[in-house]
CSV table of C-alpha atoms and ligand atoms in Angstrom, one decimal:
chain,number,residue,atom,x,y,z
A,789,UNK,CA,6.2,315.2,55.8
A,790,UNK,CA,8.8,313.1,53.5
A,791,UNK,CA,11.9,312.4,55.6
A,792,UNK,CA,15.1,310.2,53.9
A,793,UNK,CA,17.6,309.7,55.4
A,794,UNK,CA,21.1,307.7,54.0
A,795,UNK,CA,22.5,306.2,56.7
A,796,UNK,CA,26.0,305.3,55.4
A,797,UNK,CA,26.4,307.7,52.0
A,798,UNK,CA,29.6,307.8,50.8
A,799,UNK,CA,30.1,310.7,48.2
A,800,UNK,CA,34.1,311.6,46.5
A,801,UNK,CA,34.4,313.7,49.6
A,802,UNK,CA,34.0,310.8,52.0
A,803,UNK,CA,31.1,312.5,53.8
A,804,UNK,CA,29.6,309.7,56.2
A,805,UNK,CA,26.3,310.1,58.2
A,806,UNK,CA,24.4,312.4,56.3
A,807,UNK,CA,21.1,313.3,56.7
A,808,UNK,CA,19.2,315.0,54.8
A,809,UNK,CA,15.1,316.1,55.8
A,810,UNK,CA,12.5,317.0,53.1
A,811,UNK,CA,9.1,318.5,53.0
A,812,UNK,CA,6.4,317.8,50.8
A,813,UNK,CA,4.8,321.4,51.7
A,814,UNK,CA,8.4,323.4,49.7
A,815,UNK,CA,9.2,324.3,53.4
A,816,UNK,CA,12.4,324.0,54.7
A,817,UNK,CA,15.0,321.1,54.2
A,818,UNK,CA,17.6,320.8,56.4
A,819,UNK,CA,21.0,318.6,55.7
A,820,UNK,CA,23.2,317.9,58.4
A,821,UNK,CA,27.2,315.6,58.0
A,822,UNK,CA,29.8,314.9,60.0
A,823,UNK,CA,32.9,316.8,58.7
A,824,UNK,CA,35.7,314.7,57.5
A,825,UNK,CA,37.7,315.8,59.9
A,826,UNK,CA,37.5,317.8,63.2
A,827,UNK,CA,36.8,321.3,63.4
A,828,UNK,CA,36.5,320.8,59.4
A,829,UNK,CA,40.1,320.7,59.0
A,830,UNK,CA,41.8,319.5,55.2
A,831,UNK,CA,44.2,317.1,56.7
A,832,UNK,CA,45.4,315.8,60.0
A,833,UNK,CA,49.1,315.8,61.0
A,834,UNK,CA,50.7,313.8,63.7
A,835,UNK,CA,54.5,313.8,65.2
A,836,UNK,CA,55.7,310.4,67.2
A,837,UNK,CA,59.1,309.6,69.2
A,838,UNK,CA,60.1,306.8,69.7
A,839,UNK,CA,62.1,305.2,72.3
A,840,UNK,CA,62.0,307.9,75.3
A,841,UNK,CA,65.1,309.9,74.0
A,842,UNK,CA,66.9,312.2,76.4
A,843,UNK,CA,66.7,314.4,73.6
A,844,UNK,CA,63.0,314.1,73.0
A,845,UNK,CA,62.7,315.9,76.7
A,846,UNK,CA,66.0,318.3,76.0
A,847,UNK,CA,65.3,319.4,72.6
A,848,UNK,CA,61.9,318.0,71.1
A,849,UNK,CA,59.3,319.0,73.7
A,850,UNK,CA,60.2,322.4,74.5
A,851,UNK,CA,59.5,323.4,70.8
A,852,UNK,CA,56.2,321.5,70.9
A,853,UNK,CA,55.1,323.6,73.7
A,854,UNK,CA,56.4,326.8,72.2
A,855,UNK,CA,53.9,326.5,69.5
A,856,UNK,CA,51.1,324.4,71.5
A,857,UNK,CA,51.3,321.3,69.1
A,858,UNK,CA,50.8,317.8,70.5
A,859,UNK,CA,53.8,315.0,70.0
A,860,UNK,CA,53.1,311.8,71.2
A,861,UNK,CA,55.7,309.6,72.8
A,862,UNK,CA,56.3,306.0,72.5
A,863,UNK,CA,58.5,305.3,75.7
A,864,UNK,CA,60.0,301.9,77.2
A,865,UNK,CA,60.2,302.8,80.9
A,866,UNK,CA,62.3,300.0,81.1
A,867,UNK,CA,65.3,301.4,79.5
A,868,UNK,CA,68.0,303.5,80.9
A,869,UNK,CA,67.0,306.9,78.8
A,870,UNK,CA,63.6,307.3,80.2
A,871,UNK,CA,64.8,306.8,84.0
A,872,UNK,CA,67.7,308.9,82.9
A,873,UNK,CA,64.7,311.5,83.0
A,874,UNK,CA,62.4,309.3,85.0
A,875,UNK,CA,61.4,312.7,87.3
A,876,UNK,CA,60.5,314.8,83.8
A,877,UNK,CA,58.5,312.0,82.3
A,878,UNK,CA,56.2,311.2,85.1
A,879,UNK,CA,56.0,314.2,86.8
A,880,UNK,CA,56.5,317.1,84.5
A,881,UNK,CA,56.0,316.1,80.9
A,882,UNK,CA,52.0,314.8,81.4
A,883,UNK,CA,51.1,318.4,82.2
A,884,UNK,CA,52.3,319.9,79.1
A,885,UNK,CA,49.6,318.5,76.9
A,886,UNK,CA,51.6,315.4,75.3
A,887,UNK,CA,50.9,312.2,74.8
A,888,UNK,CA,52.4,309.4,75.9
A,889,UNK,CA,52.1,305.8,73.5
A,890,UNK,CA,53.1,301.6,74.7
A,891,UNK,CA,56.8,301.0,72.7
A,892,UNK,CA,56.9,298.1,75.2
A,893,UNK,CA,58.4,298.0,78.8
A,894,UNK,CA,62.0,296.8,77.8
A,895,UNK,CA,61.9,297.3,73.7
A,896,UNK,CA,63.7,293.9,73.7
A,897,UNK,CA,60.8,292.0,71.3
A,898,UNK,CA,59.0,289.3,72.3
A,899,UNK,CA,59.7,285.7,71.6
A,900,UNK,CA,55.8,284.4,73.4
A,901,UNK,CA,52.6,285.9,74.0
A,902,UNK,CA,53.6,285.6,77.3
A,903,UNK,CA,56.3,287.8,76.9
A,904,UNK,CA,54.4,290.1,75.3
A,905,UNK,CA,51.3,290.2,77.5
A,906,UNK,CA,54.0,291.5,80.2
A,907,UNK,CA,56.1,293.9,78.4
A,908,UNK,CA,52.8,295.9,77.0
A,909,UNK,CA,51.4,295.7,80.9
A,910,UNK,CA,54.0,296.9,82.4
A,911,UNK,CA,54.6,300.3,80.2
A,912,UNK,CA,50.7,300.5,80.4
A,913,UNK,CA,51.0,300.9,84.2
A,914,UNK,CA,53.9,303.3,83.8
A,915,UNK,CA,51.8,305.6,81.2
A,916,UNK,CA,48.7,305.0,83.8
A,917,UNK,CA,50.5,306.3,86.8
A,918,UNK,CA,52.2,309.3,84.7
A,919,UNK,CA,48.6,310.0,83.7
A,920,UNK,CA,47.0,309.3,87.0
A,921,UNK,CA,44.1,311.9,87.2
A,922,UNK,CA,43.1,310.1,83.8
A,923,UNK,CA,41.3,307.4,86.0
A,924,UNK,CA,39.1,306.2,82.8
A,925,UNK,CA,39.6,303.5,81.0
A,926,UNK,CA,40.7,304.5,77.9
A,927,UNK,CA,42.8,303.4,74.3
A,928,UNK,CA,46.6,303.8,74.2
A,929,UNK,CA,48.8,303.7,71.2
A,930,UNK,CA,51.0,301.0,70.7
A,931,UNK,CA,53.9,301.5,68.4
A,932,UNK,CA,55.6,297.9,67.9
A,933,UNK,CA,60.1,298.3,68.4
A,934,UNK,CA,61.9,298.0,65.6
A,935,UNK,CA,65.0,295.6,65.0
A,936,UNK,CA,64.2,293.2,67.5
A,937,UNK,CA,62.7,289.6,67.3
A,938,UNK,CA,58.7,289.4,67.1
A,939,UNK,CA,58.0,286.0,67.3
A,940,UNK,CA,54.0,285.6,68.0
A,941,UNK,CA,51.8,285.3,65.5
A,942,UNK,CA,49.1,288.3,64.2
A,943,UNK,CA,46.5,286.5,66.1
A,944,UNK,CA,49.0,286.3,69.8
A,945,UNK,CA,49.7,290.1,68.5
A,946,UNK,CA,46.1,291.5,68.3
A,947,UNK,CA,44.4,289.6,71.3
A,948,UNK,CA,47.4,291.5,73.8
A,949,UNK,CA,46.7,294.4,72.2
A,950,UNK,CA,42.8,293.6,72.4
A,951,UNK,CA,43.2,292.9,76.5
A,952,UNK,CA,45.0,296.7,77.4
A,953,UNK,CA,43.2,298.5,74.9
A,954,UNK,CA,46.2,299.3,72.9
A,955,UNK,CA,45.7,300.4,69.1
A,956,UNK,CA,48.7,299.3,66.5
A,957,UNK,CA,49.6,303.1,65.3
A,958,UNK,CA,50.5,303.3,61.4
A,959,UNK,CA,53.6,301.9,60.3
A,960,UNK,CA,56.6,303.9,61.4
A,961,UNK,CA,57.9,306.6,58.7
A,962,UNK,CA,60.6,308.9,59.5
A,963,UNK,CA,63.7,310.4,59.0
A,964,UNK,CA,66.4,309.0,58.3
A,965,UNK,CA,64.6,305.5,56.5
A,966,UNK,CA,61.7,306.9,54.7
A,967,UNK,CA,62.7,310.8,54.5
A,968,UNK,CA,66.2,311.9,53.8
A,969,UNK,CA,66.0,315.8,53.1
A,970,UNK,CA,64.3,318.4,54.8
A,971,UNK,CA,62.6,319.4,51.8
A,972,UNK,CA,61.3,315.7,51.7
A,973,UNK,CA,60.1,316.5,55.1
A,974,UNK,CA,58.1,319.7,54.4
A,975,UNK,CA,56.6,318.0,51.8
A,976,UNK,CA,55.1,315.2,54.0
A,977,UNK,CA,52.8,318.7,55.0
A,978,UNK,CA,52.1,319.1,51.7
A,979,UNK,CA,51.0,315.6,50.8
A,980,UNK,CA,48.5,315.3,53.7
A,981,UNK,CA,47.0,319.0,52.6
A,982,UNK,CA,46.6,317.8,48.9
A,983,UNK,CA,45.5,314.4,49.7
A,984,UNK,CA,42.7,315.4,52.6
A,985,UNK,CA,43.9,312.6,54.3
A,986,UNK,CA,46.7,312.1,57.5
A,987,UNK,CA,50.0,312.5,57.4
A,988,UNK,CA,52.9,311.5,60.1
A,989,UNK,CA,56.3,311.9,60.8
A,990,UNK,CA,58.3,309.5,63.5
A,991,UNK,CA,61.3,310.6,65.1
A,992,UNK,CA,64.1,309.0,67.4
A,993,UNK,CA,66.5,311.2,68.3
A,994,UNK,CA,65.8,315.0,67.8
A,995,UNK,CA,69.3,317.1,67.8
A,996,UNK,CA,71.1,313.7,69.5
A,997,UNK,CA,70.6,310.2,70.5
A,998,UNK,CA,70.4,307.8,67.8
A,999,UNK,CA,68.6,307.8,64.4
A,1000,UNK,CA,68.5,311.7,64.8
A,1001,UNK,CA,67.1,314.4,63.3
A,1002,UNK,CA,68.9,317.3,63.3
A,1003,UNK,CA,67.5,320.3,64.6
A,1004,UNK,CA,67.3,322.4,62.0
A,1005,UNK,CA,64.8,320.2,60.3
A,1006,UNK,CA,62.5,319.5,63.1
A,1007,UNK,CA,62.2,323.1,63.2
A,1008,UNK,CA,61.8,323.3,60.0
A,1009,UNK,CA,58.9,321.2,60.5
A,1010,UNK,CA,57.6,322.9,63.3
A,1011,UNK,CA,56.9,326.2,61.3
A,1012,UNK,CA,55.8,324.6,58.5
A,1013,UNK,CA,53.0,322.9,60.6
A,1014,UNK,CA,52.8,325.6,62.3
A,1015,UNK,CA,52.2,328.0,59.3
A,1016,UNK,CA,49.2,325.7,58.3
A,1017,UNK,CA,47.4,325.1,61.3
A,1018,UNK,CA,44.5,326.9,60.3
A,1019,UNK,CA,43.8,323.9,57.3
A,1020,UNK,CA,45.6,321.6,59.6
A,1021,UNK,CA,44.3,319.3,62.4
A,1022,UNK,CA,47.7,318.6,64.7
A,1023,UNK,CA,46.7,315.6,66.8
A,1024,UNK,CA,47.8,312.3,68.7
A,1025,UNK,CA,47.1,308.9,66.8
A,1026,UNK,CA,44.3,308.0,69.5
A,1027,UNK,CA,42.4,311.2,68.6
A,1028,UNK,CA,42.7,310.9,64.8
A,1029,UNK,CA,41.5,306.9,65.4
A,1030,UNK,CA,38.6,308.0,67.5
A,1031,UNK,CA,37.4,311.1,65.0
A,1032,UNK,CA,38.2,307.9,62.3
A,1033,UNK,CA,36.0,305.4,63.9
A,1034,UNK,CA,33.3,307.4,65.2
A,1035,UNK,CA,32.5,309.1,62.1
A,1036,UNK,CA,32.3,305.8,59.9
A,1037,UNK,CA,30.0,304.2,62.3
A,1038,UNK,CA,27.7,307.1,63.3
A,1039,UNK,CA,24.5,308.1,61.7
A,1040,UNK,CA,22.4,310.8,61.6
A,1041,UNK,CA,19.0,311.1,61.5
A,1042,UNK,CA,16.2,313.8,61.3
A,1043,UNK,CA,13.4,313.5,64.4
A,1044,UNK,CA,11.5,316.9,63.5
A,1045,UNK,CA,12.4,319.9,61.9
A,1046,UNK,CA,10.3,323.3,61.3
A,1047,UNK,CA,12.1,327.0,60.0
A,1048,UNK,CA,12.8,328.0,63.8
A,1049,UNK,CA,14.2,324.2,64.8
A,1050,UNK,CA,15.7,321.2,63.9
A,1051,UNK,CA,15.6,318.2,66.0
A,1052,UNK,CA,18.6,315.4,64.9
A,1053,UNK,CA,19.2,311.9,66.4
A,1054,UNK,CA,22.9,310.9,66.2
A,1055,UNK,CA,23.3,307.0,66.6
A,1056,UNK,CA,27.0,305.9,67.1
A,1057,UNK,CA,27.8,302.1,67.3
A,1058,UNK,CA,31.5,302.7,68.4
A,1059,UNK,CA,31.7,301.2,72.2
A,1060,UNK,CA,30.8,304.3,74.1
A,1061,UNK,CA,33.4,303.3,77.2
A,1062,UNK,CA,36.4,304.5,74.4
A,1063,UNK,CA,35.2,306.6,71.8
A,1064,UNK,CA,34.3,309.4,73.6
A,1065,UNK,CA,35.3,312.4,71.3
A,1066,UNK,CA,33.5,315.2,69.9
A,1067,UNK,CA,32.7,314.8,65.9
A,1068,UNK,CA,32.3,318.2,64.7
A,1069,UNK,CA,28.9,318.7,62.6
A,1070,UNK,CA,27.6,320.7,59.9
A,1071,UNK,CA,23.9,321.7,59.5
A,1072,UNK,CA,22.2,323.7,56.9
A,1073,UNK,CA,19.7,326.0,58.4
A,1074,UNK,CA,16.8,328.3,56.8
A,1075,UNK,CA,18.5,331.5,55.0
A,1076,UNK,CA,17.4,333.7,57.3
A,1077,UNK,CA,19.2,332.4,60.3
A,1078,UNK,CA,21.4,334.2,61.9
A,1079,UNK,CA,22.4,333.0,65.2
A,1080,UNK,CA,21.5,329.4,67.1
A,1081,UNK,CA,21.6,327.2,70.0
A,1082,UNK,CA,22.6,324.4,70.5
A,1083,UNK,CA,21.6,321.6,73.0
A,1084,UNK,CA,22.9,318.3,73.6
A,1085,UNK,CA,21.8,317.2,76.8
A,1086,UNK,CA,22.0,319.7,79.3
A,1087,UNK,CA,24.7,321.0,77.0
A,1088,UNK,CA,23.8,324.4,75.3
A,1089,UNK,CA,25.5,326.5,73.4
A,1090,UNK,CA,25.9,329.5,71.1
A,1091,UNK,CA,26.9,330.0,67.8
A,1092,UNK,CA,26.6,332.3,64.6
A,1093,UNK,CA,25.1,330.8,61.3
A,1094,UNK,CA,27.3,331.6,58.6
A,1095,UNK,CA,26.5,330.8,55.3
A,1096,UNK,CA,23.6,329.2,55.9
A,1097,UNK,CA,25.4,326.6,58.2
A,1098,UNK,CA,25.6,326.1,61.5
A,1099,UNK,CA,29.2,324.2,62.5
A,1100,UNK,CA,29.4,322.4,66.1
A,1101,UNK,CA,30.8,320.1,68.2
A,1102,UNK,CA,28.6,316.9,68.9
A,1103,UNK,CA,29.6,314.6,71.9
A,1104,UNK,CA,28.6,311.2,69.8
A,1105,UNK,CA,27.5,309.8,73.3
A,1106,UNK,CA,24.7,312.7,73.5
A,1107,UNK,CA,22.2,311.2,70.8
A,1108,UNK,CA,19.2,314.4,70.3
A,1109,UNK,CA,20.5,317.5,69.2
A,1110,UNK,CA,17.9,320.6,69.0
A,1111,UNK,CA,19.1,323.6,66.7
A,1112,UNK,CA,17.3,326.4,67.2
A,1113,UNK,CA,17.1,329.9,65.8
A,1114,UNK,CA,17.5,332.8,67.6
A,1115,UNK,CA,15.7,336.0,66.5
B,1832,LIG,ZN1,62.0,301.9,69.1
């Protein structure tokens, strides 16, 4: 039995940790990657709000929730809009399925590392006791406030983040700086779906506050994302950094495969504490599969082979995955 296996291939597609099993006897050779993006979504699209607007709770979340979609909120507890709605967003919004991301305590800016080591506590504790079943230590999403002084240096900058596990989220891009129509809006959908890649959209005020988008367009937004969400992965910028991570630094290998099993090894360097989520898989099977299982642990599930693949969700913690075939 020949087995290769290319550990890091990168192809145009951006397909890392393939594997791919070969036998010298012309049985069969199985080939299993990790899809560029979960659930083998074309593109990942993400919606941010800065600032904890009394509009994102009036106007922006109900939408979200009327469609199911995930927005992720950068709040400064220590400002007078979020205790304006201090009872929604620690007791009612963590229960709809949003996420929460560090915009500092106070959004002042920080003049010392000092300063700055407080400011990012602090809204860390408030996002911890919103999300206080969460007991885990886990990344949050910092998005740095604009306008206001910065005075540390990239090194001061990256060692707070490094202590509360915060992760710098892309460079804001929103309406009304970097998009100024809604058609330039809808096409922010498009661009991710063409490119493969991830697209975002930041907001400050939705239908009020400051900054603000009006309504119209944010719903206009809505359906459009909504429309896709087959092709469309609609996430928070933790999840898309995990899936991101996680699939550059994992690799698959083949342990033993016949034409009614394969046996693969997944090996993921990412620290296992924090990158915790599911990569979703793809592995050829013989032709006349129909239907498999799959076990991960103490983990099994399921699923229908369709052309001549077998799509799953793999915990990157679990390491042996058996596929089997069911008659
Ligand atoms: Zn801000």
């Amino acid at each position: 039995m020949k087995t290769t296996i290319l550990s890091t291939l990168t192809t145009a597609t951006m397909l890392t940790g393939i594997a791919f099993a070969g036998n010298d006897n012309g049985q069969f050779e199985s080939k299993t990657e990790i899809l560029k993006w979960k659930d083998g979504k074309q593109a990942v699209f993400m919606l941010e709000f800065d600032d904890s607007c009394v509009t994102h709770v009036k106007n922006a979340i109900p939408e979200l929730q009327k469609r199911g979609m995930v927005g992720t909120f950068y709040i400064n507890p220590g400002n007078g809009p979020f205790k304006n709605q201090e009872n929604a967003w620690e007791n009612e919004i963590p229960a709809t399925g949003m996420e929460y991301g560090n915009h500092t305590f106070t959004h002042k800016g920080v003049l010392t590392k000092e300063e700055f080591d407080k400011e990012a506590k602090q809204c860390n504790d408030t996002i911890n006791k919103c999300f206080s079943q969460r007991n885990k230590r886990r990344l949050i999403s910092f998005g740095r406030p604009g306008g206001v002084p910065w005075e540390i240096s990239n090194e001061e900058n990256s060692a707070v983040l490094k202590k509360y596990d915060l992760v710098e989220r892309p460079a804001f891009f929103g309406y009304p700086f970097h998009v100024k129509t809604k058609d330039e809006m809808l096409q922010l959908v498009d661009k991710a779906l063409d490119k493969g890649e991830m697209g975002h959209h930041d907001f400050h005020g939705v239908g009020g506050d400051w900054l603000s988008t009006p309504m119209d367009m944010f719903i206009a937004l809505l359906d459009k994302l909504e429309t896709n969400k087959d092709r469309l992965w609609i996430t928070d910028p933790i999840s898309y950094h995990k899936y991101l991570t996680e699939r550059n630094e994992t690799t698959i290998s083949i342990i033993k495969e016949s034409k009614k099993q394969i046996e693969i090894k997944l090996t993921c360097k990412s620290d296992s504490e924090l990158y915790d989520l599911p990569l979703t898989l793809a592995t050829t099977t013989p032709e006349n599969w129909r239907k498999c299982t799959i076990q991960q642990g103490q983990l099994k599930t399921t699923l229908p082979v369709a052309g001549g693949r077998v799509v799953y969700s793999a915990n990157p913690l679990t390491s042996e995955i058996i596929i089997k075939s069911i008659p």
